[in-house]
Amino acid sequence: MASSVHVFWGSNQDFEDYVSERINEFEFTITYLELISAYNTKMRTTLNSATSETSHFYDAVDNVVVRSTDFGSVSAHVIYNFAAIALQGCNFETMYIQNPPRQVLRSLQTAFPDCLVHSSTEYKEVNKNILLDVDRRLAATILGQKACKNEIDLSLYRISKMGKEKPAVLLFYGPSGVGKTETAKQLSEALGGGLTRIQFSMFQNQEAFDYLFGGEHSKGSFARDLLARESNVVLLDEFDKVNHGLYNAFYELFDEGVLVDSYYRVEMGNAVFILTTNFESEEEIKKALGPAMFSRISACIKFEQLAPAELQKLINRHFDYLLQHLDDEEKSHIEQRGVRDWFLANASKFDNVRTLNRKMERAVFGVLTNELLKECSKD
């Protein structure tokens, strides 16, 4: 019989760290899928009235590790009868389980009422030091956008004082490729980890519904992604592409920091949600999102088109990055062809940084490819 069941809520890396700190290399540890395999073997031998050494291979183990991704590999029957099936699979001393569905948690609470230990990722909260760190990061990575940075600093200060009861919802708007996503990344890194980024334009209507409300336990969902987040910053890209019929999933989340779907409950009272759109004015945004959703936005922050001088700085920055990957001969070819100078002289022709970077890379490697083929043709 288990002596303890550790329920961990949080990111994959934090769960792995939590487990590694508690399990030593001499203990007998199996994965949940190995436990299920042992259970299936025992059921088959029982049905066949046969005996097998294999069926007793996992009769006693020190630890069972259940990762959140494991739940997608088993049937719904296993989810609803989790504890009973686990106990029939083998005798284990300790179980470590990450982000279990509600049905699994209820099963554990019934089977191990006095053995559950709850732990979670400790997410950083916005404070003055975080604000200053974000300001330094944006100064180093985002060119221009002075008014935008000031508005972000103001918003973070407000969050540090008033944002503990419900999430902050910041909407970044303006042209594509001017720093909206990079700003969200820098904010996430300052708050402890990689950015959770969800692009709703990739989902069709039924896919979006299943993702938001939990269609099948075996498929990914919004709640599962939120539970596994590394920081308390979540980027909802192209939020204006979300079908209005799905806004119900966000009202409670933005108002109270709670998301409940068919399998999970997520609480995010201190989170920062960043929505992005390419609209150019708040009037367009309000019309597209509707008054109910627009009223839940804490601040609309506009990103401006970059000036030619700012684009030139970005050109030099990305060009230097590309040259780091080249040898001296390759660099010489690029310099002789004046690729950098051409882009600097034509900076004003580009209004999208992603497109600009892609065209620079194509120009650089186009020159190098032609030089390589030219040399081969001589042989």
XYZ file of N, CA and C in Angstrom, residues 59-274:
648
model
N 5.546 -6.418 -8.939
C 4.713 -6.586 -7.759
C 5.017 -5.563 -6.679
N 6.280 -5.160 -6.556
C 6.646 -4.187 -5.522
C 7.698 -3.239 -6.076
N 7.397 -1.940 -6.062
C 8.347 -0.936 -6.527
C 8.396 0.191 -5.505
N 9.462 0.959 -5.552
C 9.570 2.104 -4.650
C 8.723 3.276 -5.118
N 8.807 3.575 -6.423
C 8.155 4.787 -6.924
C 7.466 4.547 -8.261
N 6.357 5.242 -8.446
C 5.694 5.337 -9.746
C 5.639 6.816 -10.109
N 6.091 7.164 -11.320
C 6.097 8.556 -11.772
C 5.061 8.717 -12.881
N 4.104 9.588 -12.661
C 3.021 9.820 -13.620
C 3.134 11.250 -14.134
N 3.513 11.394 -15.396
C 3.619 12.719 -16.016
C 2.297 13.105 -16.662
N 2.066 14.382 -16.801
C 0.778 14.843 -17.332
C 0.508 14.296 -18.726
N 1.562 14.098 -19.519
C 1.376 13.577 -20.880
C 0.912 12.127 -20.888
N 1.114 11.407 -19.785
C 0.711 10.002 -19.728
C -0.795 9.823 -19.845
N -1.559 10.813 -19.395
C -3.014 10.666 -19.400
C -3.583 10.576 -20.811
N -2.849 11.101 -21.792
C -3.309 11.017 -23.167
C -3.099 9.650 -23.793
N -2.413 8.744 -23.088
C -2.079 7.433 -23.647
C -2.948 6.311 -23.099
N -3.920 6.648 -22.261
C -4.771 5.621 -21.663
C -6.232 5.907 -21.979
N -7.074 4.919 -21.755
C -8.497 5.060 -22.062
C -9.216 5.852 -20.980
N -10.438 6.282 -21.297
C -11.244 7.025 -20.324
C -11.535 6.159 -19.099
N -11.670 4.857 -19.288
C -11.908 3.931 -18.175
C -10.784 4.029 -17.145
N -9.561 4.136 -17.624
C -8.409 4.251 -16.725
C -8.449 5.575 -15.964
N -8.841 6.639 -16.639
C -8.917 7.948 -15.991
C -9.899 7.924 -14.822
N -11.069 7.339 -15.025
C -12.104 7.354 -13.996
C -11.850 6.340 -12.879
N -11.001 5.335 -13.147
C -10.694 4.305 -12.146
C -9.198 4.280 -11.851
N -8.626 5.460 -11.826
C -7.176 5.586 -11.772
C -6.556 4.869 -10.577
N -7.003 5.159 -9.374
C -6.367 4.620 -8.174
C -6.494 3.108 -8.089
N -7.685 2.590 -8.376
C -7.893 1.144 -8.293
C -7.006 0.400 -9.276
N -6.902 0.919 -10.502
C -6.078 0.274 -11.522
C -4.605 0.368 -11.149
N -4.185 1.512 -10.600
C -2.793 1.669 -10.186
C -2.427 0.664 -9.101
N -3.328 0.476 -8.143
C -3.055 -0.458 -7.048
C -3.028 -1.906 -7.541
N -3.844 -2.226 -8.533
C -3.825 -3.574 -9.081
C -2.605 -3.812 -9.960
N -2.032 -2.725 -10.487
C -0.854 -2.867 -11.343
C 0.359 -3.325 -10.575
N 0.573 -2.754 -9.370
C 1.685 -3.175 -8.513
C 1.559 -2.512 -7.149
N 2.321 -2.998 -6.214
C 2.416 -2.365 -4.906
C 3.535 -1.332 -4.953
N 3.206 -0.087 -4.697
C 4.216 0.963 -4.749
C 4.263 1.709 -3.426
N 5.440 2.201 -3.117
C 5.632 2.947 -1.886
C 5.187 4.397 -2.058
N 5.611 5.028 -3.170
C 5.318 6.442 -3.400
C 4.933 6.666 -4.855
N 3.956 7.504 -5.063
C 3.571 7.911 -6.421
C 3.777 9.416 -6.546
N 4.366 9.824 -7.666
C 4.513 11.237 -8.013
C 3.680 11.478 -9.265
N 2.730 12.387 -9.179
C 1.796 12.578 -10.286
C 1.666 14.059 -10.615
N 1.765 14.382 -11.906
C 1.757 15.785 -12.351
C 0.426 16.151 -13.000
N -0.165 17.236 -12.543
C -1.356 17.844 -13.148
C -2.444 16.821 -13.488
N -2.939 16.092 -12.491
C -3.961 15.084 -12.799
C -5.309 15.714 -13.159
N -6.068 15.105 -14.063
C -7.445 15.549 -14.309
C -8.278 15.441 -13.027
N -9.378 16.171 -12.974
C -10.217 16.166 -11.773
C -10.697 14.761 -11.426
N -11.030 13.954 -12.450
C -11.520 12.603 -12.211
C -10.444 11.746 -11.535
N -9.192 11.942 -11.946
C -8.080 11.211 -11.342
C -7.884 11.671 -9.898
N -7.967 12.965 -9.664
C -7.772 13.500 -8.317
C -8.845 12.960 -7.369
N -10.089 12.894 -7.831
C -11.150 12.345 -6.982
C -10.872 10.886 -6.645
N -10.392 10.139 -7.629
C -10.058 8.735 -7.410
C -8.958 8.589 -6.366
N -7.949 9.461 -6.432
C -6.859 9.430 -5.463
C -7.347 9.823 -4.069
N -8.210 10.819 -3.995
C -8.715 11.275 -2.700
C -9.522 10.190 -2.005
N -10.227 9.383 -2.784
C -11.007 8.287 -2.215
C -10.116 7.151 -1.729
N -9.109 6.813 -2.548
C -8.248 5.669 -2.233
C -7.182 6.000 -1.196
N -6.690 7.246 -1.209
C -5.594 7.634 -0.311
C -5.943 8.920 0.442
N -6.994 8.899 1.233
C -7.446 10.153 1.867
C -6.423 10.799 2.791
N -5.529 10.007 3.368
C -4.564 10.548 4.324
C -3.135 10.562 3.796
N -2.985 10.271 2.508
C -1.630 10.106 1.951
C -1.254 11.164 0.924
N -2.181 12.067 0.604
C -1.915 13.020 -0.470
C -1.063 14.186 0.014
N -0.039 14.496 -0.778
C 0.829 15.646 -0.522
C 0.783 16.548 -1.750
N 0.366 17.795 -1.577
C 0.232 18.704 -2.718
C 1.405 19.681 -2.766
N 1.972 19.865 -3.972
C 3.038 20.842 -4.213
C 2.772 21.499 -5.562
N 3.456 22.599 -5.814
C 3.217 23.290 -7.086
C 4.407 24.159 -7.464
N 4.445 24.519 -8.724
C 5.405 25.517 -9.190
C 5.127 26.842 -8.479
N 6.175 27.488 -8.030
C 6.032 28.797 -7.386
C 6.275 29.886 -8.425
N 5.190 30.461 -8.893
C 5.293 31.468 -9.940
C 5.619 32.834 -9.347
N 6.535 33.533 -10.004
C 6.880 34.883 -9.559
C 5.705 35.830 -9.777
N 5.588 36.777 -8.883
C 4.585 37.830 -9.020
C 5.269 39.124 -9.444
N 4.525 39.948 -10.128
C 5.061 41.246 -10.561
C 5.306 42.124 -9.340
N 6.519 42.671 -9.249
C 6.845 43.647 -8.212
C 7.742 44.721 -8.833
N 8.245 45.627 -8.032
C 9.050 46.729 -8.574
C 10.343 46.223 -9.213
N 10.956 45.216 -8.612
C 12.194 44.672 -9.186
C 11.938 44.024 -10.541
N 10.812 43.315 -10.648
C 10.437 42.716 -11.938
C 10.210 43.812 -12.968
N 9.520 44.872 -12.553
C 9.262 46.009 -13.455
C 10.574 46.564 -13.998
N 11.547 46.763 -13.120
C 12.833 47.318 -13.554
C 13.570 46.347 -14.469
N 13.462 45.050 -14.173
C 14.101 44.038 -15.017
C 13.481 44.040 -16.411
N 12.156 44.096 -16.474
C 11.472 44.145 -17.772
C 11.888 45.390 -18.551
N 11.962 46.522 -17.858
C 12.353 47.766 -18.523
C 13.745 47.643 -19.133
N 14.685 47.035 -18.391
C 16.049 46.843 -18.913
C 16.036 45.881 -20.104
N 15.277 44.821 -20.000
C 15.212 43.841 -21.085
C 14.647 44.459 -22.363
N 13.601 45.241 -22.221
C 12.983 45.852 -23.401
C 13.913 46.898 -24.016
N 14.642 47.621 -23.183
C 15.595 48.608 -23.702
C 16.674 47.935 -24.541
N 17.054 46.708 -24.155
C 18.130 46.001 -24.848
C 17.649 45.255 -26.081
N 16.374 44.892 -26.150
C 15.912 44.016 -27.232
C 14.911 44.661 -28.185
N 14.139 45.635 -27.721
C 13.092 46.239 -28.543
C 13.500 47.653 -28.926
N 13.699 47.880 -30.220
C 14.062 49.211 -30.700
C 12.824 50.094 -30.818
N 13.017 51.362 -30.508
C 11.897 52.293 -30.607
C 10.834 51.974 -29.566
N 9.572 52.239 -29.921
C 8.408 51.926 -29.092
C 8.492 52.565 -27.700
N 8.971 53.814 -27.634
C 9.138 54.472 -26.337
C 7.814 54.598 -25.593
N 6.780 55.063 -26.287
C 5.484 55.241 -25.628
C 4.924 53.896 -25.176
N 5.144 52.895 -25.992
C 4.684 51.545 -25.673
C 5.368 51.034 -24.408
N 6.683 51.193 -24.311
C 7.431 50.746 -23.130
C 6.968 51.476 -21.875
N 6.711 52.757 -22.000
C 6.229 53.526 -20.849
C 4.883 52.991 -20.364
N 4.022 52.653 -21.320
C 2.700 52.131 -20.961
C 2.819 50.759 -20.303
N 3.759 49.944 -20.770
C 3.982 48.629 -20.154
C 4.487 48.790 -18.727
N 5.438 49.714 -18.514
C 5.943 49.976 -17.155
C 4.803 50.406 -16.229
N 3.959 51.297 -16.727
C 2.822 51.771 -15.930
C 1.892 50.613 -15.583
N 1.631 49.770 -16.582
C 0.724 48.638 -16.370
C 1.297 47.659 -15.354
N 2.602 47.407 -15.431
C 3.231 46.490 -14.481
C 3.216 47.051 -13.068
N 3.403 48.352 -12.940
C 3.336 48.975 -11.609
C 1.935 48.782 -11.021
N 0.918 49.001 -11.854
C -0.457 48.816 -11.390
C -0.703 47.360 -10.987
N -0.173 46.424 -11.796
C -0.335 45.003 -11.478
C 0.332 44.669 -10.150
N 1.515 45.255 -9.908
C 2.248 44.952 -8.676
C 1.472 45.372 -7.435
N 0.602 46.361 -7.569
C -0.155 46.863 -6.422
C -1.591 46.347 -6.372
N -2.185 46.076 -7.528
C -3.613 45.754 -7.567
C -3.929 44.463 -8.300
N -2.907 43.717 -8.713
C -3.165 42.575 -9.591
C -3.171 41.223 -8.928
N -3.300 41.170 -7.604
C -3.204 39.885 -6.923
C -4.532 39.128 -6.872
N -5.623 39.799 -7.124
C -6.921 39.143 -6.993
C -7.410 38.549 -8.312
N -6.997 39.096 -9.419
C -7.414 38.557 -10.702
C -6.317 38.833 -11.724
N -6.348 38.161 -12.872
C -5.292 38.357 -13.870
C -5.327 39.763 -14.458
N -4.174 40.166 -14.973
C -4.104 41.378 -15.784
C -4.195 40.957 -17.250
N -4.942 41.700 -18.023
C -5.127 41.394 -19.440
C -4.635 42.591 -20.252
N -3.483 42.428 -20.898
C -2.900 43.493 -21.708
C -3.081 43.156 -23.172
N -3.566 44.106 -23.943
C -3.724 43.888 -25.376
C -2.688 44.696 -26.133
N -1.814 44.025 -26.867
C -0.816 44.669 -27.710
C -1.374 44.746 -29.128
N -1.417 45.955 -29.695
C -1.936 46.067 -31.052
C -1.007 46.920 -31.898
N -1.162 46.785 -33.208
C -0.296 47.490 -34.143
C 0.179 46.552 -35.235
N 1.013 47.039 -36.141
C 1.439 46.233 -37.288
C 2.223 44.995 -36.874
N 2.258 44.023 -37.771
C 2.972 42.778 -37.508
C 4.481 42.990 -37.552
N 5.192 42.233 -36.731
C 6.646 42.216 -36.802
C 7.342 43.439 -36.242
N 6.764 44.093 -35.213
C 7.408 45.282 -34.652
C 7.759 45.105 -33.168
N 7.577 43.883 -32.632
C 8.045 43.634 -31.278
C 7.018 43.155 -30.276
N 5.785 42.902 -30.688
C 4.746 42.492 -29.728
C 5.085 41.150 -29.077
N 5.413 40.169 -29.909
C 5.716 38.839 -29.374
C 7.004 38.848 -28.565
N 8.018 39.556 -29.049
C 9.290 39.622 -28.327
C 9.113 40.292 -26.967
N 8.262 41.288 -26.895
C 7.983 41.932 -25.619
C 7.361 40.940 -24.638
N 6.417 40.137 -25.127
C 5.800 39.113 -24.267
C 6.840 38.112 -23.793
N 7.770 37.735 -24.658
C 8.831 36.790 -24.273
C 9.707 37.373 -23.171
N 10.072 38.629 -23.310
C 10.929 39.253 -22.309
C 10.225 39.357 -20.958
N 8.938 39.664 -20.987
C 8.167 39.735 -19.749
C 8.090 38.356 -19.097
N 7.883 37.337 -19.899
C 7.808 35.973 -19.368
C 9.130 35.530 -18.760
N 10.242 35.830 -19.448
C 11.552 35.458 -18.921
C 11.830 36.170 -17.592
N 11.415 37.423 -17.493
C 11.607 38.162 -16.241
C 10.794 37.563 -15.108
N 9.677 36.909 -15.468
C 8.807 36.305 -14.459
C 9.064 34.811 -14.287
N 10.213 34.327 -14.809
C 10.622 32.991 -14.404
C 10.723 31.904 -15.431
N 10.388 32.133 -16.688
C 10.503 31.012 -17.614
C 10.011 31.306 -19.005
N 9.998 30.254 -19.818
C 9.583 30.379 -21.210
C 8.121 30.779 -21.332
N 7.815 31.416 -22.430
C 6.471 31.948 -22.675
C 5.523 30.843 -23.128
N 4.338 30.804 -22.545
C 3.254 29.960 -23.052
C 2.532 30.749 -24.134
N 2.644 30.273 -25.372
C 2.106 31.011 -26.517
C 1.066 30.162 -27.231
N -0.120 30.716 -27.396
C -1.212 29.986 -28.035
C -1.745 30.829 -29.177
N -1.777 30.238 -30.363
C -2.192 30.961 -31.559
C -3.552 30.428 -32.011
N -4.583 31.187 -31.712
C -5.927 30.694 -31.960
C -6.300 30.666 -33.435
N -5.584 31.381 -34.260
C -5.892 31.348 -35.693
C -5.605 29.974 -36.295
N -4.851 29.123 -35.559
C -4.521 27.794 -36.054
C -5.665 26.803 -35.857
N -6.675 27.171 -35.052
C -7.760 26.246 -34.743
C -9.000 26.558 -35.585
N -9.613 25.506 -36.115
C -10.931 25.653 -36.723
C -11.967 25.649 -35.593
N -13.234 25.929 -35.932
C -14.244 26.132 -34.898
C -14.372 24.965 -33.926
N -14.541 23.737 -34.440
C -14.708 22.593 -33.554
C -13.417 22.310 -32.791
N -12.281 22.455 -33.462
C -10.990 22.260 -32.794
C -10.813 23.267 -31.668
N -11.190 24.511 -31.930
C -11.072 25.551 -30.909
C -11.990 25.256 -29.731
N -13.206 24.794 -30.012
C -14.147 24.458 -28.942
C -13.588 23.341 -28.073
N -13.114 22.266 -28.708
C -12.554 21.131 -27.958
C -11.315 21.554 -27.164
N -10.503 22.408 -27.764
C -9.284 22.863 -27.084
C -9.621 23.690 -25.846
N -10.613 24.560 -25.962
C -10.960 25.456 -24.857
C -11.769 24.763 -23.765
N -12.664 23.855 -24.151
C -13.583 23.274 -23.169
C -13.281 21.818 -22.842
N -12.261 21.232 -23.488
C -11.879 19.871 -23.172
C -12.736 18.842 -23.872
N -12.395 18.515 -25.116
C -13.185 17.566 -25.887
C -12.909 16.125 -25.478
N -11.652 15.701 -25.564
C -11.252 14.350 -25.189
C -10.020 14.432 -24.289
N -9.959 13.542 -23.295
C -8.838 13.605 -22.354
C -7.510 13.314 -23.040
N -7.557 12.611 -24.194
C -6.332 12.214 -24.878
C -5.734 13.330 -25.728
N -6.475 14.434 -25.882
C -6.000 15.534 -26.720
C -5.575 16.725 -25.873
N -4.734 17.555 -26.467
C -4.284 18.753 -25.781
C -5.437 19.701 -25.519
N -5.269 20.550 -24.524
C -6.324 21.502 -24.196
C -5.707 22.768 -23.628
N -6.483 23.821 -23.620
C -6.066 25.102 -23.076
C -5.689 24.941 -21.603
N -6.523 24.227 -20.856
C -6.268 24.034 -19.433
C -4.958 23.299 -19.197
N -4.696 22.260 -19.960
C -3.444 21.514 -19.790
C -2.234 22.383 -20.084
N -2.336 23.213 -21.115
C -1.229 24.113 -21.441
C -1.009 25.143 -20.341
N -2.091 25.625 -19.757
C -1.963 26.602 -18.671
C -1.352 25.958 -17.429
N -1.754 24.742 -17.116
C -1.203 24.052 -15.950
C 0.302 23.829 -16.089
N 0.761 23.592 -17.318
C 2.177 23.279 -17.552
C 3.023 24.517 -17.820
N 2.459 25.705 -17.657
C 3.188 26.935 -17.984
C 4.418 27.092 -17.097
N 5.466 27.724 -17.639
C 6.686 27.968 -16.870
C 6.621 29.263 -16.077
N 5.927 30.235 -16.624
C 5.776 31.513 -15.926
C 4.305 31.871 -15.896
N 3.987 32.969 -15.223
C 2.595 33.399 -15.142
C 2.230 34.357 -16.274
N 2.958 34.269 -17.385
C 2.658 35.082 -18.568
C 2.172 34.161 -19.682
N 1.022 34.491 -20.257
C 0.437 33.685 -21.333
C 0.117 34.609 -22.499
N 0.634 34.265 -23.672
C 0.388 35.049 -24.888
C -0.694 34.379 -25.718
N -1.774 35.102 -25.964
C -2.849 34.627 -26.832
C -2.741 35.401 -28.138
N -2.050 34.792 -29.101
C -1.745 35.452 -30.367
C -2.984 35.558 -31.246
N -3.109 36.696 -31.943
C -4.221 36.931 -32.867
C -5.557 36.631 -32.183
N -5.740 37.229 -31.018
C -6.926 36.945 -30.222
C -8.210 37.348 -30.940
N -8.122 38.301 -31.831
C -9.318 38.731 -32.560
C -9.852 37.647 -33.487
N -9.050 36.589 -33.724
C -9.489 35.492 -34.595
C -10.342 34.471 -33.854
N -10.456 34.609 -32.515
C -11.276 33.675 -31.741
C -12.748 33.890 -32.072
N -13.468 32.799 -32.336
C -14.909 32.881 -32.584
C -15.616 33.451 -31.354
N -16.482 34.430 -31.556
C -17.161 35.074 -30.435
C -17.961 34.084 -29.598
N -18.393 33.007 -30.196
C -19.152 32.006 -29.452
C -18.327 31.284 -28.408
N -17.005 31.452 -28.461
C -16.108 30.776 -27.519
C -15.643 31.702 -26.394
N -16.124 32.941 -26.401
C -15.668 33.898 -25.393
C -16.039 33.486 -23.966
N -17.057 32.627 -23.808
C -17.440 32.189 -22.469
C -16.276 31.572 -21.715
N -15.333 30.985 -22.446
C -14.179 30.360 -21.807
C -13.267 31.395 -21.168
N -13.354 32.630 -21.642
C -12.431 33.662 -21.170
C -13.032 34.604 -20.136
N -14.347 34.713 -20.092
C -14.955 35.673 -19.176
C -14.562 35.384 -17.725
N -14.778 34.166 -17.258
C -14.432 33.821 -15.877
C -12.919 33.837 -15.668
N -12.181 33.414 -16.695
C -10.723 33.393 -16.595
C -10.175 34.793 -16.395
N -10.644 35.758 -17.197
C -10.160 37.126 -17.086
C -10.724 37.848 -15.862
N -11.939 37.486 -15.435
C -12.557 38.146 -14.281
C -12.017 37.618 -12.957
N -11.878 36.293 -12.864
C -11.574 35.680 -11.573
C -10.323 34.806 -11.597
N -9.728 34.622 -12.766
C -8.530 33.790 -12.844
C -8.813 32.312 -12.743
N -10.004 31.873 -13.152
C -10.383 30.465 -13.047
C -10.829 29.948 -14.409
N -10.297 28.788 -14.797
C -10.731 28.103 -16.010
C -11.108 26.679 -15.631
N -12.329 26.277 -15.989
C -12.795 24.923 -15.720
C -13.266 24.316 -17.038
N -12.665 23.164 -17.410
C -13.146 22.460 -18.595
C -13.625 21.069 -18.184
N -13.745 20.151 -19.123
C -14.297 18.834 -18.824
C -13.426 18.020 -17.886
N -12.128 18.346 -17.815
C -11.208 17.506 -17.055
C -10.370 18.258 -16.017
N -10.195 19.568 -16.190
C -9.257 20.290 -15.338
C -9.869 21.564 -14.776
N -9.312 21.979 -13.651
C -9.593 23.291 -13.088
C -8.253 23.992 -12.910
N -8.138 25.221 -13.430
C -6.893 25.983 -13.354
C -7.185 27.313 -12.672
N -6.330 27.668 -11.719
C -6.458 28.958 -11.037
C -5.255 29.821 -11.363
N -5.499 31.039 -11.862
C -4.433 31.926 -12.335
C -4.675 33.361 -11.889
N -4.846 33.537 -10.583
C -5.175 34.861 -10.068
C -4.105 35.909 -10.284
N -2.823 35.490 -10.358
C -1.736 36.465 -10.510
C -1.155 36.493 -11.915
N -1.841 35.928 -12.853
C -1.300 35.800 -14.211
C -1.382 37.104 -14.989
N -0.559 37.174 -16.032
C -0.620 38.272 -16.995
C -0.938 37.658 -18.358
N -2.100 37.952 -18.878
C -2.487 37.506 -20.215
C -2.195 38.633 -21.200
N -1.476 38.288 -22.254
C -1.177 39.259 -23.301
C -1.903 38.829 -24.565
